[in-house]
Short mmCIF file of C-alpha atoms in Angstrom, two decimals:
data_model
loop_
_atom_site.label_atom_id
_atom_site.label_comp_id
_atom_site.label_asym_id
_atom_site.label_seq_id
_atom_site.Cartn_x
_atom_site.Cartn_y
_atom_site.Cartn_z
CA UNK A 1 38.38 -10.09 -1.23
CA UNK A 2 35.33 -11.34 -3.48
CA UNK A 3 38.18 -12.29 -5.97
CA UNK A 4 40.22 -14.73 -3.77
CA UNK A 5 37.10 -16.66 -2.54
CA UNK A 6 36.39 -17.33 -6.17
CA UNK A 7 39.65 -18.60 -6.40
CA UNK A 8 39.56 -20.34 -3.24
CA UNK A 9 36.45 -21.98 -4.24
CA UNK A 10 37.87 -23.30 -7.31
CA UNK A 11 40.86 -24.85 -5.86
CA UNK A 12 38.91 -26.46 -2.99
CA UNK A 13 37.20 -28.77 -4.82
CA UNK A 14 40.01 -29.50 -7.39
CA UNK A 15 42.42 -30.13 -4.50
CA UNK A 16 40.34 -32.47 -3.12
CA UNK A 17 39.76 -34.15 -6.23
CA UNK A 18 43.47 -34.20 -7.29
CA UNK A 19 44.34 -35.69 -3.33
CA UNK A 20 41.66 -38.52 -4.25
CA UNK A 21 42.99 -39.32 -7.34
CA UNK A 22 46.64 -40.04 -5.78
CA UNK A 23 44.95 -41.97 -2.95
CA UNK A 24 42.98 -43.59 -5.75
CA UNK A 25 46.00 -44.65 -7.60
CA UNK A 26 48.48 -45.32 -4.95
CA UNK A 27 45.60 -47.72 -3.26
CA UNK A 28 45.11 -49.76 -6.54
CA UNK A 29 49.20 -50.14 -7.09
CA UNK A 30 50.02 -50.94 -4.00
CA UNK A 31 47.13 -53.59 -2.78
CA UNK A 32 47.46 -55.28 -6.98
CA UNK A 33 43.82 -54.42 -7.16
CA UNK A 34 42.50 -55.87 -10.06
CA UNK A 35 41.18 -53.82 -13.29
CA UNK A 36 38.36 -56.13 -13.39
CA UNK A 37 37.06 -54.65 -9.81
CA UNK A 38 38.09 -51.44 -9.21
CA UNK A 39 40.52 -49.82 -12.15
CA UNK A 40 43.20 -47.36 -11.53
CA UNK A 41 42.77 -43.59 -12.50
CA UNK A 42 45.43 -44.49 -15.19
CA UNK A 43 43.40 -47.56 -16.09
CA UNK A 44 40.40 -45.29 -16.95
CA UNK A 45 42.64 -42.49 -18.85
CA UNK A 46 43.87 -44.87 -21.39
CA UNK A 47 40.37 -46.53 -21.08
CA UNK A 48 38.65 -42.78 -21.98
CA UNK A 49 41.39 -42.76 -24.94
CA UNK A 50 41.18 -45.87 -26.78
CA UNK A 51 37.11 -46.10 -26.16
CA UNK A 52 35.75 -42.22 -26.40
CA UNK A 53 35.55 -41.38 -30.18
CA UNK A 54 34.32 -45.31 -30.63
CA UNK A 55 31.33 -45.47 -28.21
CA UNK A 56 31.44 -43.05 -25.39
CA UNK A 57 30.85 -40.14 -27.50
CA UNK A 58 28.15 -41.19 -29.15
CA UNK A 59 26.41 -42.24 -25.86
CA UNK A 60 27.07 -38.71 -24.84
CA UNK A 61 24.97 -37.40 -27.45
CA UNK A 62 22.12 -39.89 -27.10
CA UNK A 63 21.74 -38.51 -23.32
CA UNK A 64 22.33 -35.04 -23.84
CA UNK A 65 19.73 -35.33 -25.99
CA UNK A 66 17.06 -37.21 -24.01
CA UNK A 67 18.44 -35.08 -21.37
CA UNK A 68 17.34 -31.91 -22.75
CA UNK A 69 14.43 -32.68 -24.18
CA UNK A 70 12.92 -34.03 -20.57
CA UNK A 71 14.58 -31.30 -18.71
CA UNK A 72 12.63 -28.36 -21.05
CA UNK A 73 9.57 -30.35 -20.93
CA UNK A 74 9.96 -30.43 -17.17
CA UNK A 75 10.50 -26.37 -16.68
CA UNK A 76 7.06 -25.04 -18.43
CA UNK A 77 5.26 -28.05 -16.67
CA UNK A 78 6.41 -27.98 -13.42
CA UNK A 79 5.74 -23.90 -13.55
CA UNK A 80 2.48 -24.34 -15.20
CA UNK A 81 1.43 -26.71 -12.13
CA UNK A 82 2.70 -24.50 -9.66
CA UNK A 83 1.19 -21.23 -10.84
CA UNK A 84 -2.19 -23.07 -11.57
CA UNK A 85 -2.38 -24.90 -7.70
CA UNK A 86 -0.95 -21.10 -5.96
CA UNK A 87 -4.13 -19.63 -6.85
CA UNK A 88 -6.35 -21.73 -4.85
CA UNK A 89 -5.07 -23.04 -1.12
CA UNK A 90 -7.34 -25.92 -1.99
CA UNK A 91 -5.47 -27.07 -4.94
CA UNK A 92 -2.32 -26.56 -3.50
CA UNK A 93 -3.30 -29.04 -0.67
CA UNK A 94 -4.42 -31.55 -2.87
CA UNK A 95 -2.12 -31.45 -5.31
CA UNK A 96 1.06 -31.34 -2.98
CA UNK A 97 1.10 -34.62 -1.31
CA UNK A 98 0.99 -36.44 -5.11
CA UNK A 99 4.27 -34.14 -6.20
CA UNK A 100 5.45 -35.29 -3.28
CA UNK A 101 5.26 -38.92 -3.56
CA UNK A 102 6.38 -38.86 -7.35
CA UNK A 103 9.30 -36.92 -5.95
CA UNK A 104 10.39 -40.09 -3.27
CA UNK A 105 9.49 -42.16 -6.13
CA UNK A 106 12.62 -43.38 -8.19
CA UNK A 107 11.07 -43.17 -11.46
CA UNK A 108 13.51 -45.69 -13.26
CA UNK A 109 11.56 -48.43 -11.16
CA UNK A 110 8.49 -47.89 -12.88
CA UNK A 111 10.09 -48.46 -16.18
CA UNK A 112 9.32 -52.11 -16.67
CA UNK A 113 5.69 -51.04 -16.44
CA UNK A 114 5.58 -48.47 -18.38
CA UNK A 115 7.11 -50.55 -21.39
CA UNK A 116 4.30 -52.05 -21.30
CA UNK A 117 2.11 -49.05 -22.27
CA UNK A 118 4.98 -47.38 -24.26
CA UNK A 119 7.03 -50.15 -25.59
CA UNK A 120 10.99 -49.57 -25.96
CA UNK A 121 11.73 -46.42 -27.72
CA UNK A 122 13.36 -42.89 -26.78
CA UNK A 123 10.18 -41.26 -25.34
CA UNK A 124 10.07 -43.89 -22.45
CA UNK A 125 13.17 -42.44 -21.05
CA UNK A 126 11.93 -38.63 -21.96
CA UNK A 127 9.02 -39.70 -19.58
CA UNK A 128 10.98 -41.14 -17.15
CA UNK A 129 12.98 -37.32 -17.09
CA UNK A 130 9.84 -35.76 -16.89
CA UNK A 131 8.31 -37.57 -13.88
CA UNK A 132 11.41 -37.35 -12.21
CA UNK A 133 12.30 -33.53 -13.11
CA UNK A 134 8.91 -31.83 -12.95
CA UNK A 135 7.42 -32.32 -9.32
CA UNK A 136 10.94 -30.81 -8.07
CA UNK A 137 10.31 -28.02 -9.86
CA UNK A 138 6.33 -27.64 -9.32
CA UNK A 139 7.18 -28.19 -5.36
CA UNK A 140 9.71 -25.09 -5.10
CA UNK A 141 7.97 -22.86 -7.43
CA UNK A 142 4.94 -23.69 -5.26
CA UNK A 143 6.62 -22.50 -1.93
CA UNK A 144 8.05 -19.70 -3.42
CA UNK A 145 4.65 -18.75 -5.18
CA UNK A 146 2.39 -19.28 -1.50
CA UNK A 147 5.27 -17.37 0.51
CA UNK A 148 5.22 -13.68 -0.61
CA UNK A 149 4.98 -11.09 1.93
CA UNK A 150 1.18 -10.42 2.30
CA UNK A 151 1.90 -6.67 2.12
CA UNK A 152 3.38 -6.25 -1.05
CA UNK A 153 -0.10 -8.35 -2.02
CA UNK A 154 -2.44 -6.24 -0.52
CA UNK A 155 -0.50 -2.93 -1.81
CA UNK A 156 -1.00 -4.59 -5.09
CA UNK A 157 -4.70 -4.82 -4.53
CA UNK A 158 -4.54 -1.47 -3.19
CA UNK A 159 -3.72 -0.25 -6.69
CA UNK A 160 -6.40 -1.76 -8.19
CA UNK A 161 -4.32 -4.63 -10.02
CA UNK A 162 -5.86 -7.78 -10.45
CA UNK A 163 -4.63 -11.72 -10.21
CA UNK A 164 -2.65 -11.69 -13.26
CA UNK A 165 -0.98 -8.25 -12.76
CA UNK A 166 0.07 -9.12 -9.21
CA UNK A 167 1.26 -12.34 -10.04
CA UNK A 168 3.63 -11.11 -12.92
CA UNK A 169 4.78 -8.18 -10.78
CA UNK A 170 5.35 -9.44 -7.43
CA UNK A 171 5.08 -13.13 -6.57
CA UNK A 172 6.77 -14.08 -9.72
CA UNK A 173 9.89 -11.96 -8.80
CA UNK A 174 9.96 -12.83 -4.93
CA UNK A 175 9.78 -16.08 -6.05
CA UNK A 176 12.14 -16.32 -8.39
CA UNK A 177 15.37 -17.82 -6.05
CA UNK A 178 12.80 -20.86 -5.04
CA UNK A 179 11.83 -21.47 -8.56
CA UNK A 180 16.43 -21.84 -9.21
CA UNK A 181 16.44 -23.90 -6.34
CA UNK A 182 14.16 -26.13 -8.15
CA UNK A 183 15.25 -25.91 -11.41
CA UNK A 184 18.81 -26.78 -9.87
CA UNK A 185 17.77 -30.02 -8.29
CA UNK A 186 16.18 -30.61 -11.34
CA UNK A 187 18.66 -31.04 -13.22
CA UNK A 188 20.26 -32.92 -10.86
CA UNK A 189 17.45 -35.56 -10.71
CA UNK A 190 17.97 -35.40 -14.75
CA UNK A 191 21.18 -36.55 -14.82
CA UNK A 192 20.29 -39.55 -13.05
CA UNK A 193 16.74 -40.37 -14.23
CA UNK A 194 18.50 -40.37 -17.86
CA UNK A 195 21.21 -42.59 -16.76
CA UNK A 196 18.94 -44.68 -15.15
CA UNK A 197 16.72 -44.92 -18.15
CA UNK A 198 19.58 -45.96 -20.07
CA UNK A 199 20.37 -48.95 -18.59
CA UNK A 200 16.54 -50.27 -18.33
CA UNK A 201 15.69 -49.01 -21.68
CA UNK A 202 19.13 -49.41 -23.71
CA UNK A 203 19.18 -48.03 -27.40
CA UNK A 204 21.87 -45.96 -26.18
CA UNK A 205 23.17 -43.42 -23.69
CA UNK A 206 25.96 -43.46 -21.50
CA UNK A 207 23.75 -45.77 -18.43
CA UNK A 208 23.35 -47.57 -21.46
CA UNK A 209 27.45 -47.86 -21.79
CA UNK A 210 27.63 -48.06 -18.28
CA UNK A 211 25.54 -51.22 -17.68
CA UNK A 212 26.97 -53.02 -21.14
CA UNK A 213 30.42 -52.08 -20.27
CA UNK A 214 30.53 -53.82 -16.90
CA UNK A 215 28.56 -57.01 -18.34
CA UNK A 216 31.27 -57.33 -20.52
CA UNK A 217 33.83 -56.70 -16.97
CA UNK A 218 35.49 -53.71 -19.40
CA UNK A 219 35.44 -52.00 -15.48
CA UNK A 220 37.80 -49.19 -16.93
CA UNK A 221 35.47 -48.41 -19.73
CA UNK A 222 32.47 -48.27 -18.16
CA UNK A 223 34.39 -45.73 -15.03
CA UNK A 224 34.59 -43.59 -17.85
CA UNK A 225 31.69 -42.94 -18.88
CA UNK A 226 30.37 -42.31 -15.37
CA UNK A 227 33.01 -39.64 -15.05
CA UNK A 228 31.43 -38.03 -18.10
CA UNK A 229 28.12 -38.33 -17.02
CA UNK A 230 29.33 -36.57 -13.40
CA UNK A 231 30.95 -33.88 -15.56
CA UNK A 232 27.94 -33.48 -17.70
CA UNK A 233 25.97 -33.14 -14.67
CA UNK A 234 28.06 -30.62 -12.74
CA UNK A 235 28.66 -28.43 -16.32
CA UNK A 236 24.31 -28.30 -16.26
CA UNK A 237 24.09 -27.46 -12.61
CA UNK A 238 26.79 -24.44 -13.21
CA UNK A 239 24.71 -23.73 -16.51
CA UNK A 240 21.69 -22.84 -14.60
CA UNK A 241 24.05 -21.29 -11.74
CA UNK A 242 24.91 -18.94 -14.28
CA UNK A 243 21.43 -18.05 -15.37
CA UNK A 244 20.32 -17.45 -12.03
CA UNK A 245 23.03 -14.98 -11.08
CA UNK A 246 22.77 -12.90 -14.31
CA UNK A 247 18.46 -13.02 -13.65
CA UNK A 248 18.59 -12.79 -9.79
CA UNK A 249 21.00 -10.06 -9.93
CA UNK A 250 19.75 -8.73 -6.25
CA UNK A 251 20.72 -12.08 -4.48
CA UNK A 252 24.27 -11.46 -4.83
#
């Protein structure tokens, strides 16, 4: 039973996908839509061929590694703020509402400012990641941290443990599928804060290939490179999918 809903949620998803792509393609033969506004699936493939080893690949590499370097930045800052502003109800209301805002705040907007401060360079966009990534994170390691039941606390205190002990032994694990949940929409939010900071910053990157591609009307190429970035971003979300199901073990 557990084995065909794996299977059936693999094929959902591709069947859809493999449906869209005929509608896709069918749609742009049919109505002579031209390559310059929307390209045919085929378009793209031979697009992704002749342009990949050239200048998509190397773009690839550029964001994967801004990518990662925001994104592990992010995780010990976002925790650090969480665990810090849990230990004080104070803290955690006047901290909240500002990880709040910077969360409804699309962080590639504030890039023309902060070239000002930071000038052009590849730690503009690895701050750009960061402010994006880390209130996410902070927020649901937060709720997870303030919401553990108040009698496995006070059997902790019971014992005789202290703040530190108590933390480490029992709101770190309860709160351990909030903390995924934020480092899952984290690296969602990564994905697009890089891409984002691509095409604002340049020097690379595939928002960088993106933007330049359709300046330049090469529609196809620059449809491929978003289809890597979407791959790039669901092969991360899986990633940390994976971690969380080998760590959370009990949630299955």
């Amino acid at each position: 039973m557990k084995h065909n809903r794996k299977i059936m949620s693999f094929l959902a998803p591709v069947t859809l996908i493999t449906l869209i792509i005929i509608i896709w393609q069918a749609a742009c033969t049919l109505l002579h839509v031209s390559e310059h506004i929307l390209p045919s699936p085929s378009a793209i493939a031979v697009a992704f061929k002749n342009d990949f080893a050239g200048s998509i690949l190397p773009d690839t590499f550029v964001s994967l590694r801004i990518m990662m370097s925001g994104y592990l930045i992010a995780i010990p800052l976002g925790f650090i703020i969480a665990a810090l502003a849990s230990q004080s109800r104070f803290i955690t209301r006047m901290i909240l509402p500002v990880l709040i805002i910077l969360m409804m705040i699309p962080m590639a907007t504030l890039v023309p400012e902060l070239k000002l401060f930071l000038g052009v360079k590849p730690s503009l966009k690895i701050l750009v990641i960061i402010l994006q990534t880390a209130p996410v994170i902070a927020v649901n390691s937060l709720s997870g941290f303030t919401h553990v039941p108040q009698n496995k606390v006070d059997l902790m205190k019971g014992l005789g443990c202290g703040k530190p002990e108590t933390f480490f032994r029992v709101v770190l694990p309860n709160a351990l599928p909030q903390i995924f949940t934020g480092l899952k929409l984290g690296c969602i939010l990564c994905m697009i804060a890089a891409t984002a900071a691509d095409m604002s910053v340049g020097q690379g990157g595939l928002g960088y290939r993106i933007a330049r591609s359709a300046t330049f009307s090469a529609t196809s190429t620059a449809f491929a490179a978003i289809i890597v970035a979407a791959v790039i971003g669901v092969a991360f979300y899986m990633l940390v999918s994976l971690v969380e199901s080998i760590v959370i073990k009990w949630k299955q």
